[in-house]
Tab-separated table of C-alpha atoms in Angstrom:
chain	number	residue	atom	x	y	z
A	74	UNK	CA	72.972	98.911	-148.670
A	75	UNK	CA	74.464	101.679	-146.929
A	76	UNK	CA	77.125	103.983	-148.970
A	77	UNK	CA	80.168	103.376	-147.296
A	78	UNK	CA	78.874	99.252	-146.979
A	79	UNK	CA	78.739	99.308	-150.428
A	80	UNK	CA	81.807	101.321	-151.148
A	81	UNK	CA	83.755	98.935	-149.052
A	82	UNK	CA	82.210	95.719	-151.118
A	83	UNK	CA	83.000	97.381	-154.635
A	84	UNK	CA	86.347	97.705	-153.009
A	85	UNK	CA	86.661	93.956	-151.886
A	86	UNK	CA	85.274	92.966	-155.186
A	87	UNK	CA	87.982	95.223	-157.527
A	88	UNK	CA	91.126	93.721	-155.256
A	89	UNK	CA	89.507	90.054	-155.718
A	90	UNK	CA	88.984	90.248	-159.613
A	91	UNK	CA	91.662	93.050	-159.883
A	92	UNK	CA	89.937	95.062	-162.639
A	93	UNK	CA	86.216	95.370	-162.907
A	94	UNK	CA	83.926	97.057	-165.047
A	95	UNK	CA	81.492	99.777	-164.492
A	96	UNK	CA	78.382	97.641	-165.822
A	97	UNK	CA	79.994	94.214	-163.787
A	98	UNK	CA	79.966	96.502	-160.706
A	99	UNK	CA	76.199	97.845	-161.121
A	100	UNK	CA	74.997	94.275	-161.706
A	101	UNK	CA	76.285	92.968	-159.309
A	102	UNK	CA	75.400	95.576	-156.280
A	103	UNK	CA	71.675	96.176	-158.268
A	104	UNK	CA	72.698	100.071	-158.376
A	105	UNK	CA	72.454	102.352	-160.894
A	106	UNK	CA	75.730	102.721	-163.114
A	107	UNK	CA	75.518	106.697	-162.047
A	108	UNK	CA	76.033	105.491	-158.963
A	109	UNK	CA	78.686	103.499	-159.557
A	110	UNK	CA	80.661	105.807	-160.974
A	111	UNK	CA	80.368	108.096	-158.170
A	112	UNK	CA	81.340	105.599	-156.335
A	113	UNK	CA	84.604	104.926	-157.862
A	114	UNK	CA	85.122	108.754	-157.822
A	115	UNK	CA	85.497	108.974	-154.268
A	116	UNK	CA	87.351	105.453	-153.810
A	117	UNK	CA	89.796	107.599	-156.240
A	118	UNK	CA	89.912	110.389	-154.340
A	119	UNK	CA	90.604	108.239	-151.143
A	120	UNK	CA	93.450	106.424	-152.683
A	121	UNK	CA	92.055	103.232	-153.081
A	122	UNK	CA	91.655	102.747	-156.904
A	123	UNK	CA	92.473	103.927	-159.914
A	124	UNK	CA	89.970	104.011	-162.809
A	125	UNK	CA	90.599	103.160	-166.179
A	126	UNK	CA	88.629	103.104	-169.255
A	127	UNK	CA	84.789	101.798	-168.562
A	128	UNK	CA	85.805	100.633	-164.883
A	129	UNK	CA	88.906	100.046	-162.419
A	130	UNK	CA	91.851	98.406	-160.658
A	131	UNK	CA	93.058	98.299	-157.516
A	132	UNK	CA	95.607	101.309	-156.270
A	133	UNK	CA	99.240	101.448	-155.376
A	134	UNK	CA	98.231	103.562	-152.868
A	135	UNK	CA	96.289	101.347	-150.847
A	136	UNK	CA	98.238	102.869	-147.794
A	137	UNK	CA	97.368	106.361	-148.623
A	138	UNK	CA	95.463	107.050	-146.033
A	139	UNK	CA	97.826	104.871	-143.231
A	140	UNK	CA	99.093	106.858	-140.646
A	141	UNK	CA	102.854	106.808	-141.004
A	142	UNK	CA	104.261	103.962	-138.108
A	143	UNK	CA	107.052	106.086	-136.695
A	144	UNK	CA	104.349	109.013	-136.153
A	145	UNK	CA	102.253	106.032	-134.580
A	146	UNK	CA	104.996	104.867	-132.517
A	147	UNK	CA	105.432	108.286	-131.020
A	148	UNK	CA	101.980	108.889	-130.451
A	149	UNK	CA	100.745	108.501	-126.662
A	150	UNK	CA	103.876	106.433	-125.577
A	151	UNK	CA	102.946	106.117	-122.112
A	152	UNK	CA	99.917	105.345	-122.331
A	153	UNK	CA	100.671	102.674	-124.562
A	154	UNK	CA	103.582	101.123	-122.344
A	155	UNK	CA	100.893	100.902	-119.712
A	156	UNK	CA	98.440	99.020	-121.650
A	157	UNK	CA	101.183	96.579	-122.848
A	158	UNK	CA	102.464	96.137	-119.122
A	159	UNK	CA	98.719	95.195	-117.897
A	160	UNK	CA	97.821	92.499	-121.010
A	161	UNK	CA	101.454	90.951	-120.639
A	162	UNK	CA	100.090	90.054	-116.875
A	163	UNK	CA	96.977	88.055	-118.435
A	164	UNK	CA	99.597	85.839	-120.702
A	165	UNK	CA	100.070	82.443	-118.210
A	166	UNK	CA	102.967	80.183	-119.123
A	167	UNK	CA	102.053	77.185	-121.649
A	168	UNK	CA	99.819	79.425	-123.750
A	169	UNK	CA	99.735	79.983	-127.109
A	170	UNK	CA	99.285	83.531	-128.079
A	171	UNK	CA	98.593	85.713	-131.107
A	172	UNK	CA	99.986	89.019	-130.876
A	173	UNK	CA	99.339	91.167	-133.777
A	174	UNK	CA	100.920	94.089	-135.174
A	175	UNK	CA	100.306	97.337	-134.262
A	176	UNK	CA	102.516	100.252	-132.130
A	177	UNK	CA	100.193	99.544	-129.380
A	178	UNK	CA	100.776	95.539	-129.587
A	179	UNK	CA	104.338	96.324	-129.686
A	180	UNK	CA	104.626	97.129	-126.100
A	181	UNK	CA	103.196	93.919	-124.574
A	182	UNK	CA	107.142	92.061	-126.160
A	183	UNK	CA	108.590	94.351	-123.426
A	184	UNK	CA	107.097	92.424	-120.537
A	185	UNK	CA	107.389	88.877	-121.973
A	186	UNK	CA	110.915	87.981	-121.354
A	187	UNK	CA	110.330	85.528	-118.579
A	188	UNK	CA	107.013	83.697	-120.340
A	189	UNK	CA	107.278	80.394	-121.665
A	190	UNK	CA	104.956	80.724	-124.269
A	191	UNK	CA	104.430	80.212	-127.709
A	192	UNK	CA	103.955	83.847	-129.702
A	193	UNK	CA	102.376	83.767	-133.407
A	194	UNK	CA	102.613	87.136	-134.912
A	195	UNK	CA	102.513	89.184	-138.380
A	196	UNK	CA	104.758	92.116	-136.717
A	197	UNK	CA	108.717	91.960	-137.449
A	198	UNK	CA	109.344	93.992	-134.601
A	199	UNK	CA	107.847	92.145	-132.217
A	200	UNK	CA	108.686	88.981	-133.453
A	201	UNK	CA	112.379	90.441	-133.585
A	202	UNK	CA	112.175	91.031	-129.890
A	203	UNK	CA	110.748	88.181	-128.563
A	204	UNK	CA	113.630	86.062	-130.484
A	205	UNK	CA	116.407	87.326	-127.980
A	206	UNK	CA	113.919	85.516	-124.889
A	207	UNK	CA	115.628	82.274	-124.647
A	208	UNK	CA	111.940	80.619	-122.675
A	209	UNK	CA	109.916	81.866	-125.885
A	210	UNK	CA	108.884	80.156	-129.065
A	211	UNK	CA	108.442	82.693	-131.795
A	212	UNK	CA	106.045	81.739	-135.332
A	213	UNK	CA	106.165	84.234	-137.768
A	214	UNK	CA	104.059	84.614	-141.293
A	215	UNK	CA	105.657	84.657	-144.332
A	216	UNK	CA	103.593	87.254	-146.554
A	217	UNK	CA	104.476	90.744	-147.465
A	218	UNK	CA	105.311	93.505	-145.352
A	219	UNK	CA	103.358	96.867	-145.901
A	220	UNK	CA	106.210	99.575	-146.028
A	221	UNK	CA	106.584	101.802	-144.587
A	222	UNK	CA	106.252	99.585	-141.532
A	223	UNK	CA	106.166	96.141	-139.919
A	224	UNK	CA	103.403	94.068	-140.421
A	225	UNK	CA	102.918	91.030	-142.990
A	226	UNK	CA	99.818	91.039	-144.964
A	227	UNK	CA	98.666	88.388	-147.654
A	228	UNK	CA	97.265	84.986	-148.390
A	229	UNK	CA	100.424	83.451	-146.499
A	230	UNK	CA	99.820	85.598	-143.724
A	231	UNK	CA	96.126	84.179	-143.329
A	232	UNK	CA	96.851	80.829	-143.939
A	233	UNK	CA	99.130	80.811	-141.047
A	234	UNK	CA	96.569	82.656	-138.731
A	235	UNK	CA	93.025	79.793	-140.421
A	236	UNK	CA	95.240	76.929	-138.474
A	237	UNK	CA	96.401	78.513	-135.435
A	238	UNK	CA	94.373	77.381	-132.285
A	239	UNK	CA	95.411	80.042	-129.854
A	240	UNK	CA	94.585	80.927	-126.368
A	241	UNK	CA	94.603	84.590	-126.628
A	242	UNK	CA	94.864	86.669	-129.502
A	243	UNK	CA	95.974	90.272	-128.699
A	244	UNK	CA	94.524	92.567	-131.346
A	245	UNK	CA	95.296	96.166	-132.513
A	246	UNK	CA	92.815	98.410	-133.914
A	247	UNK	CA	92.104	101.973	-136.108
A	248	UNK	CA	89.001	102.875	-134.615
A	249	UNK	CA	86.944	101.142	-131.788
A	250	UNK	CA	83.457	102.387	-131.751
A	251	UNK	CA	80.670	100.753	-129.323
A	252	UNK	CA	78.030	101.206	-132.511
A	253	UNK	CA	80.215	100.213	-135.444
A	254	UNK	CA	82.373	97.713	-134.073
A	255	UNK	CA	86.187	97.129	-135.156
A	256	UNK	CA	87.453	99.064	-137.830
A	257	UNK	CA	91.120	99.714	-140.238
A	258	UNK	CA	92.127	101.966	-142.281
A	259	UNK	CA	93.871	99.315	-144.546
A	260	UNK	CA	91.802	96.966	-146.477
A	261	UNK	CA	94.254	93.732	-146.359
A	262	UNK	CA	94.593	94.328	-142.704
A	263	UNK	CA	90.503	93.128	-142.493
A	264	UNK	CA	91.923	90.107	-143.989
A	265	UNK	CA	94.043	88.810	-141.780
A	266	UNK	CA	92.541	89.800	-138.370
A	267	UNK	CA	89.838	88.130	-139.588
A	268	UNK	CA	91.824	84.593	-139.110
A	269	UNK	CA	93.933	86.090	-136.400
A	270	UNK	CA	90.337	86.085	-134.119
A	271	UNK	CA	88.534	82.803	-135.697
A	272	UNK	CA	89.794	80.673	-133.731
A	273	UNK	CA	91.289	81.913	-130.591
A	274	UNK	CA	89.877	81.215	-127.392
A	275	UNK	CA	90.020	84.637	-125.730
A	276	UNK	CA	89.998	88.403	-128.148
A	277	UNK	CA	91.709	91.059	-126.360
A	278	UNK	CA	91.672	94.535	-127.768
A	279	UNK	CA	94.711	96.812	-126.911
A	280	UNK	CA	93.650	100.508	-127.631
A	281	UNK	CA	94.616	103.596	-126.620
A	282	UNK	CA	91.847	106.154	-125.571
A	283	UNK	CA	92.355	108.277	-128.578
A	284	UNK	CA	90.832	105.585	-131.096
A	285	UNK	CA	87.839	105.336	-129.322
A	286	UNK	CA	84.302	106.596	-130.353
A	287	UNK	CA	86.123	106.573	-134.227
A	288	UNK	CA	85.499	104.348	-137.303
A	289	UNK	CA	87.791	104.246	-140.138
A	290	UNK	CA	87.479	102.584	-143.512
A	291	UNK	CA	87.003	98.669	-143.125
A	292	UNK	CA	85.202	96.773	-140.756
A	293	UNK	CA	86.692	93.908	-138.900
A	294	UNK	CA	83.595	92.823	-136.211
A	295	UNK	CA	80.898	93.977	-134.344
A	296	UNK	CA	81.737	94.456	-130.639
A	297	UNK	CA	80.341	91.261	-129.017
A	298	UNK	CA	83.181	89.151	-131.215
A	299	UNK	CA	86.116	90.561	-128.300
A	300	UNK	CA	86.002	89.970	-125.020
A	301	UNK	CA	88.227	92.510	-123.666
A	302	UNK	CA	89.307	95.723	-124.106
A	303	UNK	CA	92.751	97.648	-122.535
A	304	UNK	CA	92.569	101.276	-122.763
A	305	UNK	CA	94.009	104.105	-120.704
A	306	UNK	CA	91.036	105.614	-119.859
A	307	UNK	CA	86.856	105.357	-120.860
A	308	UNK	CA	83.952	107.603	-119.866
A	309	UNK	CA	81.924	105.417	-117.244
A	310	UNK	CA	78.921	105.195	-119.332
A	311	UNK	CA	80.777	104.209	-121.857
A	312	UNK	CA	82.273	101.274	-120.110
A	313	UNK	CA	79.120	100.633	-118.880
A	314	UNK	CA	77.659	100.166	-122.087
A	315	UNK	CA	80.407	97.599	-122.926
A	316	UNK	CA	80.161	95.500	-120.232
A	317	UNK	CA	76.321	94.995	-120.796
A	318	UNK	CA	77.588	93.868	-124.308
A	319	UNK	CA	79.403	91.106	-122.503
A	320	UNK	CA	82.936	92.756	-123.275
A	321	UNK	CA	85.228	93.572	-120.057
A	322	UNK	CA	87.116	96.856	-119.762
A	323	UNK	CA	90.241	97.197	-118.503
A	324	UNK	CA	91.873	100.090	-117.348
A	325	UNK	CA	95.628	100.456	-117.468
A	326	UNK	CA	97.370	102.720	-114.745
C-alpha cells in the first residue's frame, strides 16, 4: 500500500475507533511499528491527529488545512457565476436534485428561482436561498456544520443523502485530477459525498479551472464514477482524455 493510501486508512481507522494504538495500527496495516510512528508524525504535523501515549486520537483540527470559505468565496468569482449559470440550464422541472456544498455549488441557487424542483442539500447557504423561491421544495440535513463555514457533515448528514434517489447530484470538489480521481481536503467531507453520488442518476462536477490537475488529502472516486464536468476552461488534450473516459466536459462562457 502506497504511503499516502495508507496514511489516509490509519486516518479512517483512528476517527472510527477514536483512539488507537501504535501496535493495533501495525497489525492491522502488516507494517512495521517504525513505520507507524512515522506515520502518525506527519498526520501530526498535517493537523489531523494528535498522539498520545503508545498511539493516537483524532484532532480538533481536522480543518487545519481547509481553505478559509470567505477566501473561497472570493476566489475566481466569475468564473464561478458562469459555471453555476450553465449547470442551472441542465436542471428540468420535476427533478430531484442534490446540490452540495461548496462556493462553486453556491452559484447554481442564483439561477433556480423559476424551477420547480425538489433541492436536497448539506449547504445552509444555499438551502437559505432557495427557501425565498416560492416553486421550490428545499430538504436539508440535520448534522453538524464545519465552522468556519456552511456545510453539514455527520452520520445524519449521510443518512439523509443513503435514501435519496436523485436525478442529478451537483458535486463540489478540492482537487480534480484525470489520474487520481476526486479528492478533499477534509476527511468527513469523503463521507458524505460518498452517499450524495450512490444513488443519483446523473454526477455532475462543478469546478473551476484552478483545481484541476491537483489532488488533496482524501479520495472520493476515480473519474469514470461522474459523468460531467463544468469548468471555465481545459487544455484540449486534456478534455480529450476525459471524454475517452466516458465523462463529458463542459465549458462555461
Amino acid at each position: 500500500m502506497y504511503k499516502n493510501k495508507r496514511q489516509y486508512a490509519i486516518l479512517e481507522y483512528i476517527y472510527e475507533k477514536k483512539e488507537a494504538t501504535v501496535n493495533e495500527l501495525s497489525e492491522k496495516f502488516n507494517v512495521s511499528k517504525v513505520t507507524v510512528r512515522k506515520d502518525l508524525i506527519e498526520l501530526e504535523e498535517k493537523g489531523k491527529i494528535k498522539k498520545n501515549h503508545g498511539g493516537a486520537i483524532p484532532s480538533e483540527n481536522i480543518f487545519l488545512n481547509e481553505t478559509p470559505y470567505y477566501k473561497k468565496n472570493m476566489t475566481a468569482i466569475n468564473e464561478k457565476r458562469k459555471i453555476g449559470a450553465l449547470a442551472a440550464k441542465l436542471i428540468q422541472d420535476k427533478q430531484i436534485v442534490i446540490i452540495d456544498n461548496g462556493s462553486t455549488t453556491n452559484e447554481i441557487a442564483s439561477y433556480l428561482n423559476d424551477k420547480e424542483i425538489v433541492v436536497v442539500t448539506n449547504d445552509v447557504r444555499i438551502a437559505n436561498k432557495l427557501a425565498t423561491y416560492p416553486s421550490m421544495s428545499v430538504v436539508i440535513c440535520g448534522g453538524y456544520i464545519k465552522t468556519p463555514g456552511y456545510a453539514i457533515f455527520g452520520p445524519m448528514a449521510e443518512d439523509l443523502f443513503k435514501h435519496t434517489l436523485a436525478d442529478i447530484c451537483f458535486l463540489s470538489v478540492d482537487s480534480l485530477n484525470i489520474n487520481e480521481g476526486l479528492s478533499y481536503n477534509f476527511l468527513d467531507s469523503v463521507a458524505v459525498k460518498k452517499q450524495m453520488i450512490k444513488n443519483a442518476n446523473k454526477v455532475i462536477v462543478l469546478c473551476d479551472s484552478s483545481k484541476i490537475g491537483k489532488k488533496s488529502f482524501a479520495k472520493l472516486c476515480d473519474v469514470d464514477k461522474i459523468d460531467i464536468i463544468i469548468t471555465d476552461k481545459m487544455e484540449p488534450d486534456l478534455k480529450k482524455r476525459f471524454e475517452e473516459k466516458g465523462v463529458r466536459v463542459l465549458i462555461a462562457k
